[in-house]
Coordinates of C-alpha atoms and ligand atoms in Angstrom, one line a residue:
X1 CA -13.5 -14.5 5.0
X2 CA -14.6 -14.6 8.6
X3 CA -12.5 -13.5 11.4
X4 CA -13.1 -14.1 15.3
X5 CA -11.8 -13.7 18.8
X6 CA -12.5 -16.4 21.1
X7 CA -11.5 -16.4 24.4
X8 CA -10.9 -19.9 25.5
X9 CA -9.0 -23.3 27.0
X10 CA -6.2 -23.7 23.9
X11 CA -6.5 -27.5 24.8
X12 CA -10.1 -27.3 24.1
X13 CA -10.7 -25.1 21.4
X14 CA -12.2 -26.7 18.1
X15 CA -10.6 -25.8 14.9
X16 CA -9.2 -27.3 12.1
X17 CA -5.1 -26.0 12.9
X18 CA -4.0 -23.8 15.9
X19 CA -0.9 -22.4 15.6
X20 CA 1.8 -21.3 17.9
X21 CA 5.1 -19.5 17.1
X22 CA 8.4 -21.0 18.6
X23 CA 11.1 -19.5 18.8
X24 CA 15.0 -20.1 17.9
X25 CA 15.6 -21.4 21.9
X26 CA 13.2 -23.9 21.5
X27 CA 12.1 -22.8 24.9
X28 CA 8.5 -23.9 25.4
X29 CA 6.7 -21.5 27.1
X30 CA 3.6 -22.8 29.4
X31 CA 0.7 -22.9 27.3
X32 CA 3.0 -25.1 24.9
X33 CA 4.1 -26.8 28.1
X34 CA 0.8 -27.7 29.2
X35 CA -0.4 -29.3 25.4
X36 CA 3.0 -30.7 24.9
X37 CA 1.9 -33.0 28.1
X38 CA -1.6 -33.6 26.3
X39 CA 0.2 -34.7 23.9
X40 CA 2.8 -37.1 25.6
X41 CA 5.7 -34.4 24.8
X42 CA 5.3 -34.7 21.2
X43 CA 6.7 -31.4 20.9
X44 CA 9.6 -32.4 23.0
X45 CA 10.6 -35.4 20.5
X46 CA 10.4 -32.8 17.7
X47 CA 12.6 -30.5 19.0
X48 CA 14.9 -33.5 20.0
X49 CA 15.0 -34.5 16.6
X50 CA 15.5 -31.8 14.5
X51 CA 12.9 -31.9 13.3
X52 CA 11.8 -28.8 13.9
X53 CA 14.7 -25.6 14.5
X54 CA 12.4 -22.5 15.3
X55 CA 14.1 -20.7 12.8
X56 CA 12.0 -17.7 11.0
X57 CA 9.2 -18.5 9.3
X58 CA 10.2 -22.6 9.6
X59 CA 6.8 -24.4 9.8
X60 CA 5.8 -27.9 10.8
X61 CA 2.6 -29.3 11.1
X62 CA 1.6 -32.6 13.6
X63 CA -1.7 -34.4 14.0
X64 CA -3.1 -33.6 17.2
X65 CA -6.6 -35.5 15.9
X66 CA -8.8 -36.7 19.5
X67 CA -6.2 -35.3 21.3
X68 CA -6.6 -32.0 21.8
X69 CA -9.8 -29.9 20.0
X70 CA -7.7 -28.5 16.7
X71 CA -7.2 -31.1 14.2
X72 CA -3.6 -30.4 13.3
X73 CA -1.0 -27.8 15.1
X74 CA 1.1 -26.3 13.3
X75 CA 4.8 -24.0 14.4
X76 CA 5.9 -21.6 13.1
X77 CA 9.0 -20.4 14.0
X78 CA 9.7 -16.8 14.8
X79 CA 13.7 -16.8 15.1
X80 CA 16.0 -15.1 17.5
X81 CA 13.6 -13.5 20.9
X82 CA 15.7 -10.3 21.1
X83 CA 15.7 -10.3 17.0
X84 CA 11.9 -10.0 16.7
X85 CA 9.4 -7.3 16.7
X86 CA 5.7 -6.7 14.8
X87 CA 6.9 -6.9 11.2
X88 CA 8.2 -10.1 11.9
X89 CA 5.2 -11.1 13.2
X90 CA 3.1 -9.7 10.0
X91 CA 5.3 -11.5 7.9
X92 CA 5.1 -15.3 10.4
X93 CA 1.2 -14.7 9.9
X94 CA 1.3 -13.9 6.8
X95 CA 3.7 -17.2 5.9
X96 CA 1.8 -19.3 8.2
X97 CA -1.4 -18.5 6.6
X98 CA -0.3 -19.2 3.4
X99 CA 0.7 -22.6 4.2
X100 CA -2.4 -23.1 5.9
X101 CA -4.2 -22.0 2.6
X102 CA -1.7 -24.4 0.3
X103 CA -2.7 -27.2 2.5
X104 CA -6.3 -26.8 1.3
X105 CA -7.0 -26.1 5.5
X106 CA -10.1 -24.5 6.1
X107 CA -10.3 -22.8 9.3
X108 CA -7.8 -22.0 12.0
X109 CA -6.4 -20.4 14.8
X110 CA -3.8 -18.2 16.3
X111 CA -1.8 -17.9 19.3
X112 CA 1.0 -15.6 17.7
X113 CA -0.5 -12.2 19.3
X114 CA -0.1 -12.9 22.7
X115 CA 3.7 -13.3 22.1
X116 CA 5.2 -10.4 23.7
X117 CA 6.7 -7.7 22.0
X118 CA 7.1 -3.5 22.8
X119 CA 3.3 -3.3 21.3
X120 CA 1.0 -3.7 22.7
X121 CA -1.7 -6.3 22.6
X122 CA -4.3 -4.1 20.3
X123 CA -1.4 -3.5 17.9
X124 CA -0.5 -7.0 18.1
X125 CA -3.7 -8.3 17.4
X126 CA -3.9 -5.8 14.7
X127 CA -0.4 -6.7 13.2
X128 CA -1.2 -10.7 13.2
X129 CA -4.9 -9.8 11.2
X130 CA -2.7 -8.0 8.6
X131 CA -0.1 -10.4 7.8
X132 CA -2.6 -12.8 7.7
X133 CA -5.1 -10.8 5.8
X134 CA -2.8 -9.9 2.9
X135 CA -0.7 -12.8 2.4
X136 CA -3.6 -14.2 1.7
X137 CA -4.6 -12.0 -1.1
X138 CA -5.2 -13.9 -4.7
X139 CA -6.6 -12.1 -7.5
X140 CA -8.7 -14.4 -8.8
X141 CA -11.7 -12.5 -10.7
X142 CA -10.9 -13.7 -14.2
X143 CA -10.4 -17.6 -13.4
X144 CA -14.2 -19.3 -13.8
X145 CA -12.7 -22.4 -12.3
X146 CA -13.8 -21.3 -9.5
X147 CA -13.3 -24.4 -7.6
X148 CA -9.6 -25.0 -8.2
X149 CA -9.5 -21.7 -5.9
X150 CA -8.0 -22.4 -2.5
X151 CA -9.2 -20.3 0.6
X152 CA -9.2 -20.1 3.9
X153 CA -12.9 -19.9 5.8
X154 CA -12.4 -18.7 8.9
X155 CA -9.7 -17.4 11.8
X156 CA -9.7 -17.1 15.1
X157 CA -7.5 -14.8 17.6
X158 CA -7.9 -17.4 20.7
X159 CA -6.3 -15.8 24.4
X160 CA -7.0 -17.7 27.9
X161 CA -8.7 -14.4 29.3
X162 CA -11.3 -12.0 27.3
X163 CA -9.6 -8.3 26.5
X164 CA -12.3 -5.9 24.5
X165 CA -8.3 -4.7 22.9
X166 CA -8.2 -7.6 21.0
X167 CA -11.5 -7.1 19.3
X168 CA -10.7 -3.5 18.6
X169 CA -6.9 -4.5 17.3
X170 CA -8.8 -7.0 15.2
X171 CA -11.6 -5.2 13.0
X172 CA -8.6 -2.3 12.6
X173 CA -6.0 -4.9 11.0
X174 CA -9.7 -6.1 9.2
X175 CA -10.7 -3.0 7.9
X176 CA -6.9 -1.5 6.5
X177 CA -6.7 -5.2 4.9
X178 CA -10.0 -4.5 3.6
X179 CA -9.2 -1.6 1.8
X180 CA -5.5 -2.6 0.7
X181 CA -6.8 -5.7 -1.1
X182 CA -8.9 -3.5 -2.3
X183 CA -6.5 -1.2 -4.3
X184 CA -4.6 -4.4 -5.2
X185 CA -7.5 -5.6 -7.2
X186 CA -8.1 -2.4 -8.7
X187 CA -4.5 -1.8 -9.5
X188 CA -4.6 -5.6 -11.2
X189 CA -7.5 -5.1 -13.3
X190 CA -6.3 -4.7 -17.0
X191 CA -6.7 -1.5 -18.5
X192 CA -9.5 -2.5 -20.9
X193 CA -11.4 -2.6 -17.7
X194 CA -10.6 -0.1 -15.2
X195 CA -10.1 3.1 -17.6
X196 CA -9.9 6.6 -16.2
X197 CA -13.5 7.2 -16.3
X198 CA -13.9 3.7 -14.3
X199 CA -11.3 5.3 -11.5
X200 CA -14.5 8.3 -11.1
X201 CA -16.7 5.5 -11.0
X202 CA -14.7 4.1 -8.5
X203 CA -14.2 7.4 -6.3
X204 CA -18.0 7.7 -6.9
X205 CA -19.3 4.6 -5.3
X206 CA -16.9 5.3 -2.1
X207 CA -18.3 8.9 -2.4
X208 CA -21.7 7.4 -1.7
X209 CA -20.8 4.6 0.8
X210 CA -18.9 6.7 2.8
X211 CA -20.8 9.3 2.8
X212 CA -17.6 11.5 1.2
X213 CA -18.1 14.6 -1.0
X214 CA -17.0 14.6 -5.0
X215 CA -16.0 16.5 -7.7
X216 CA -15.4 14.8 -11.2
X217 CA -14.3 17.6 -13.9
X218 CA -14.6 15.5 -17.4
X219 CA -12.8 16.7 -20.5
X220 CA -14.9 19.2 -21.2
X221 CA -14.3 20.6 -17.6
X222 CA -10.9 20.6 -17.8
X223 CA -10.7 22.4 -20.6
X224 CA -12.1 25.4 -19.1
X225 CA -10.4 25.5 -16.3
X226 CA -7.3 25.5 -18.5
X227 CA -5.5 21.9 -17.0
X228 CA -3.7 21.9 -20.5
X229 CA -0.9 19.8 -18.9
X230 CA -3.5 17.0 -18.0
X231 CA -5.2 17.2 -20.6
X232 CA -1.9 17.1 -23.0
X233 CA -1.4 13.7 -21.7
X234 CA -4.5 12.1 -22.5
X235 CA -5.0 13.8 -26.1
X236 CA -3.4 10.6 -27.5
X237 CA -5.8 8.1 -25.9
X238 CA -10.4 7.3 -27.0
X239 CA -10.5 7.7 -23.6
X240 CA -10.8 11.0 -21.7
X241 CA -9.1 11.8 -18.6
X242 CA -10.4 13.1 -15.1
X243 CA -9.5 15.0 -12.9
X244 CA -11.2 13.6 -9.4
X245 CA -11.6 14.7 -5.9
X246 CA -12.4 12.9 -2.6
X247 CA -13.5 14.9 0.9
X248 CA -13.5 13.9 4.3
X249 CA -14.1 16.8 6.3
X250 CA -14.3 16.3 10.8
X251 CA -14.9 19.5 11.2
X252 CA -11.1 19.9 11.9
X253 CA -9.3 22.9 10.6
X254 CA -6.2 20.9 9.6
X255 CA -6.6 20.4 6.2
X256 CA -4.3 17.6 3.9
X257 CA -4.1 17.0 0.3
X258 CA -3.7 13.5 -0.4
X259 CA -2.9 13.7 -4.4
X260 CA -2.2 10.4 -6.4
X261 CA -1.3 9.4 -10.0
X262 CA -4.1 7.4 -12.1
X263 CA -2.5 7.1 -15.2
X264 CA -4.2 3.5 -15.9
X265 CA -2.2 2.4 -19.3
X266 CA 1.4 4.0 -20.0
X267 CA 2.3 3.2 -23.0
X268 CA 5.2 5.3 -22.9
X269 CA 3.0 8.2 -25.8
X270 CA 4.9 8.7 -29.1
X271 CA 7.9 8.3 -27.0
X272 CA 6.9 4.3 -26.9
X273 CA 8.3 2.4 -24.3
X274 CA 9.8 -1.0 -25.5
X275 CA 7.6 -3.9 -25.0
X276 CA 9.3 -5.4 -21.8
X277 CA 8.8 -2.1 -20.5
X278 CA 5.0 -1.5 -21.1
X279 CA 3.8 -5.3 -20.2
X280 CA 2.6 -4.0 -16.2
X281 CA 1.8 -0.8 -16.7
X282 CA -1.4 -0.8 -15.8
X283 CA -0.2 -0.8 -12.5
X284 CA 1.0 3.4 -13.5
X285 CA -2.6 3.7 -11.3
X286 CA -1.5 2.4 -8.2
X287 CA -1.1 5.8 -6.3
X288 CA -4.8 6.8 -7.6
X289 CA -6.0 3.4 -6.3
X290 CA -4.1 3.8 -2.8
X291 CA -5.5 7.9 -1.8
X292 CA -8.9 5.5 -3.1
X293 CA -8.2 3.6 -0.9
X294 CA -7.2 5.6 2.2
X295 CA -10.0 8.3 1.4
X296 CA -12.5 4.3 1.8
X297 CA -11.0 4.1 5.4
X298 CA -11.3 7.9 7.1
X299 CA -14.5 7.7 7.7
X300 CA -15.0 4.6 9.8
X301 CA -10.9 5.5 12.0
X302 CA -13.1 8.9 12.9
X303 CA -10.0 10.4 11.7
X304 CA -10.1 14.1 13.2
X305 CA -9.0 15.9 10.0
X306 CA -10.0 17.5 7.2
X307 CA -8.5 15.0 3.8
X308 CA -8.7 16.1 0.3
X309 CA -7.7 13.2 -2.3
X310 CA -7.3 14.2 -5.3
X311 CA -6.1 12.3 -8.9
X312 CA -6.3 13.2 -12.1
X313 CA -6.6 10.0 -13.8
X314 CA -5.2 9.4 -17.6
X315 CA -4.6 6.7 -20.7
X316 CA -1.5 7.7 -21.9
X317 CA -1.6 6.1 -26.1
X318 CA 0.5 7.5 -28.7
X319 CA -2.4 8.0 -32.3
X320 CA -2.9 11.2 -34.5
X321 CA -3.7 13.1 -32.4
X322 CA -1.7 12.9 -29.9
X323 CA 1.1 15.1 -27.8
X324 CA 4.2 15.2 -29.6
X325 CA 7.4 15.6 -28.3
X326 CA 8.8 19.5 -28.1
X327 CA 4.9 20.2 -28.3
X328 CA 4.0 23.2 -25.2
X329 CA 1.3 23.6 -23.1
X330 CA -0.1 26.0 -20.0
X331 CA -0.3 25.1 -17.0
X332 CA -3.4 25.4 -14.6
X333 CA -0.9 27.5 -12.5
X334 CA -0.3 29.7 -16.2
X335 CA 3.4 28.2 -16.4
X336 CA 4.1 26.9 -19.7
X337 CA 6.2 23.7 -20.2
X338 CA 7.9 21.8 -22.8
X339 CA 6.5 18.0 -23.4
X340 CA 10.1 17.0 -23.2
X341 CA 9.4 12.9 -23.4
X342 CA 5.7 12.1 -23.8
X343 CA 7.0 9.2 -21.2
X344 CA 7.2 11.5 -18.2
X345 CA 3.6 11.9 -18.7
X346 CA 3.3 11.2 -14.1
X347 CA 4.6 14.5 -13.4
X348 CA 2.6 16.5 -16.0
X349 CA -1.3 15.2 -14.9
X350 CA 0.7 15.6 -11.3
X351 CA 1.0 19.4 -12.1
X352 CA -2.4 20.1 -12.9
X353 CA -3.6 18.7 -9.7
X354 CA -1.1 19.9 -7.0
X355 CA -1.7 23.5 -8.5
X356 CA -5.7 22.5 -8.3
X357 CA -4.9 22.2 -4.6
X358 CA -3.1 24.5 -3.4
X359 CA -5.2 27.1 -5.1
X360 CA -8.9 25.8 -4.7
X361 CA -7.7 24.5 -0.7
X362 CA -5.2 26.0 0.3
X363 CA -3.7 22.4 2.5
X364 CA -1.6 22.6 5.9
X365 CA 0.3 19.7 4.3
X366 CA -0.5 17.6 0.7
X367 CA 1.8 14.8 0.0
X368 CA 1.8 13.0 -3.6
X369 CA 2.3 9.3 -4.7
X370 CA 3.0 7.8 -7.7
X371 CA 5.0 5.4 -9.6
X372 CA 6.8 8.3 -11.0
X373 CA 10.1 6.4 -12.4
X374 CA 12.1 3.9 -13.1
X375 CA 15.6 5.1 -11.9
X376 CA 13.6 5.4 -8.2
X377 CA 13.5 1.3 -8.9
X378 CA 17.4 1.9 -9.9
X379 CA 18.0 3.6 -6.9
X380 CA 16.3 1.9 -3.6
X381 CA 14.7 -1.3 -5.5
X382 CA 11.8 -2.5 -4.4
X383 CA 12.3 -2.4 -0.7
X384 CA 11.5 0.8 -0.7
X385 CA 10.4 4.1 -1.2
X386 CA 11.6 7.7 -2.8
X387 CA 10.8 10.6 -0.3
X388 CA 11.1 14.0 -1.4
X389 CA 10.5 17.5 -0.1
X390 CA 10.3 20.8 1.3
X391 CA 9.5 20.3 4.6
X392 CA 11.7 18.3 7.0
X393 CA 8.4 17.7 9.9
X394 CA 6.2 16.8 7.3
X395 CA 8.9 14.1 5.8
X396 CA 9.9 13.0 9.4
X397 CA 6.4 12.0 10.0
X398 CA 6.2 10.4 6.7
X399 CA 9.3 8.2 7.5
X400 CA 8.1 7.6 11.4
X401 CA 4.7 6.3 9.7
X402 CA 7.0 3.9 7.4
X403 CA 9.2 2.3 9.7
X404 CA 5.8 1.6 11.7
X405 CA 4.2 0.1 8.7
X406 CA 7.2 -1.3 6.9
X407 CA 6.1 0.9 3.8
X408 CA 9.3 2.5 4.3
X409 CA 10.3 5.7 2.6
X410 CA 14.1 6.6 1.7
X411 CA 14.8 10.9 1.4
X412 CA 16.5 12.0 -1.8
X413 CA 17.7 15.0 -1.4
X414 CA 15.8 18.5 -3.5
X415 CA 18.5 20.8 -3.7
X416 CA 17.9 23.9 -6.3
X417 CA 21.3 22.6 -7.9
X418 CA 19.1 19.9 -9.5
X419 CA 16.7 22.3 -10.7
X420 CA 19.1 23.0 -14.6
X421 CA 18.1 19.4 -15.6
X422 CA 15.1 20.6 -16.2
X423 CA 15.5 24.2 -17.4
X424 CA 14.5 24.4 -21.4
X425 CA 15.1 26.8 -24.3
X426 CA 11.5 27.5 -25.5
X427 CA 9.2 27.5 -22.1
X428 CA 9.6 28.1 -18.6
X429 CA 10.2 24.4 -17.9
X430 CA 10.5 20.8 -19.3
X431 CA 9.8 17.5 -18.3
X432 CA 12.7 16.3 -19.5
X433 CA 15.8 16.9 -21.5
X434 CA 18.0 14.4 -24.1
X435 CA 20.7 15.9 -22.8
X436 CA 20.6 15.7 -19.4
X437 CA 18.6 12.3 -19.5
X438 CA 21.0 9.9 -17.6
X439 CA 21.1 12.3 -14.5
X440 CA 19.5 11.9 -11.4
X441 CA 16.0 10.6 -12.8
X442 CA 13.3 10.3 -9.5
X443 CA 14.6 13.8 -7.9
X444 CA 14.3 15.6 -11.8
X445 CA 11.0 14.1 -11.6
X446 CA 10.2 15.8 -7.9
X447 CA 12.0 18.9 -9.0
X448 CA 9.6 19.6 -11.4
X449 CA 6.8 18.0 -9.0
X450 CA 8.3 21.4 -6.8
X451 CA 7.4 24.0 -9.7
X452 CA 3.8 23.3 -9.3
X453 CA 2.9 23.2 -5.3
X454 CA 4.1 27.4 -4.3
X455 CA 5.2 27.3 -0.5
X456 CA 3.1 24.8 0.4
X457 CA 4.0 22.3 3.0
X458 CA 4.8 19.2 0.5
X459 CA 6.6 15.8 0.3
X460 CA 6.4 14.1 -2.7
X461 CA 6.6 9.6 -2.6
X462 CA 8.1 8.1 -5.2
X463 CA 6.2 3.7 -5.3
X464 CA 7.6 2.8 -8.5
X465 CA 9.1 -0.4 -6.5
X466 CA 7.0 -1.2 -3.9
X467 CA 3.6 -0.3 -5.7
X468 CA 4.4 -3.3 -7.9
X469 CA 6.6 -6.5 -7.0
X470 CA 8.3 -9.5 -9.8
X471 CA 7.5 -11.9 -7.1
X472 CA 5.9 -12.7 -3.5
X473 CA 7.0 -11.7 -0.4
X474 CA 5.4 -12.7 3.4
X475 CA 2.5 -10.8 2.9
X476 CA 3.0 -8.5 -0.5
X477 CA 1.8 -10.3 -3.0
X478 CA 3.6 -10.6 -6.9
X479 CA 2.2 -7.8 -9.1
X480 CA -0.3 -5.0 -7.7
X481 CA 0.9 -4.6 -3.4
X482 CA -1.5 -1.4 -3.0
X483 CA 1.4 -0.1 -1.2
X484 CA 0.6 4.2 0.4
X485 CA -2.3 2.8 2.0
X486 CA -1.5 1.8 5.7
X487 CA 1.2 4.3 5.8
X488 CA -1.0 7.3 5.2
X489 CA -3.5 5.9 7.5
X490 CA -1.0 5.8 9.9
X491 CA 0.6 8.9 9.0
X492 CA -3.3 10.6 9.5
X493 CA -3.5 8.3 12.6
X494 CA -0.7 10.0 14.0
X495 CA -1.2 13.3 12.8
X496 CA -0.5 16.2 15.8
X497 CA -1.1 19.8 14.4
X498 CA 1.0 21.1 11.6
X499 CA 1.6 24.4 11.9
Ligands
LIG501 N1 5.5 5.2 -15.3 C1 6.1 5.0 -15.6 C2 7.9 4.8 -14.4 C3 8.0 3.5 -14.2 C4 8.3 2.5 -14.7 C5 6.8 2.9 -12.9 C6 8.5 1.0 -13.8 C7 7.4 1.8 -12.7 C8 7.7 0.8 -12.9 C9 6.8 6.9 -15.7 O1 5.7 7.4 -16.6 C10 7.7 6.5 -17.0 O2 7.8 6.3 -18.0 N2 8.9 7.3 -16.4 C11 10.0 7.6 -17.5 C12 10.7 9.5 -17.0 C13 12.0 9.2 -18.3 C14 11.3 9.5 -19.3 C15 12.2 10.9 -17.4 C16 11.2 6.6 -17.2 O3 11.1 6.1 -16.0 O4 12.1 6.0 -17.6
LIG502 ZN1 5.8 7.4 -18.0
LIG503 ZN1 4.1 6.6 -15.9

């Protein structure tokens, strides 16, 4: 889709649809008064007849062909003036864009970024771009009747006065949306087509186009390195596991490791999942895909940091060669792990990846993302990711980035008292204890990971809920959402010296 910025008179601008926002107080600003005059008070008439109340996300379309430059004019309700914020701006933009697409309208211009809120014009332009481009996402790769797919061709941010900040905001929003939609596509791709090998190929493509350093360890490399916990998860599958490392180095001293769970399919392994729970498990690579999305745009944003993206990837399957409950393996950091449950595989592949990142890169801070536990969906639903860690400042920074992007995180405790949940009779630790299976599932996952990070400043984000939705939101689609990209890009953009 094409996007553009126009500095023009709203009345004269030629387009299929022109979009305005109206608050519940139904006050028309100068622009709308202007247009209403040309329309012979059509807007006031609609308001008087209560055909439009300005309720948040309410939509009204009127025919303006021959009267102003736009063939139709669309009003979107913004709700209460004093409750309006940047997230509502994204949501209104997404809602109206989807409406326009549904009407099979091809081109529109929006004025929504001109509405004043506490954020500046550049951030508002970015929000409108993101709400629109993320809202219009569709996964159509496997639909062969392409002519049936409704698609908007272009949208324009229109303002009266020329302003470079609008151009910059739109560009940034476009760049970020492109990365998020790339991640959604990758996560929505089925497991027969996206394997650990394919994840590595994707990473190589990104490395080439963005000039990043890349290392890919295959099964033999992993054996040599002693990553037996990652290998244990992949053992049941014909698809061999990989460890993928992408490096973006702006020359800055400060280094941050981003680690993402890349299970391309989670059948549960020998502890096989019931059908209902297995169905969507191609989504278990959501975190790894988000890390790829972040690495893709870091060079474009020229963020002054050294960022290491670490992706352990495997397919979790049952078979004659699969890891069995009770097996004991030695991790990269030499700790012994009893496999209490083969379905708690995410923490296993992350364990070796985290230990590898710590030993070989000694990052100043490390953040891992994972669709780790169903328990996190029980606790927080689809509205927030769980966050746990050992560094208050790091968690606070991530929370702030979460509020800004609305990719919100909610903290759970990580007290040592929980450690006993994962005590093993036979090894240093177990990944799951049957006798204590009902206790603090999300926290137990983080307690396990904590054994592999040494003293590194670290936060773990469990994205199991927001990564994959059961139904559409304003600018979040059903299924893969690409969550994590906007959160981490915001965090890294705002980064100030950590230590
Ligand atoms: N990939 C799942 C977690 C998950 C569940 C993500 C639902 C998204 C939606 C993970 O590997 C898993 O199976 N977790 C188990 C852990 C348990 C065996 C300790 C779970 O949540 O039941
Ligand atoms: Zn699992
Ligand atoms: Zn999993």
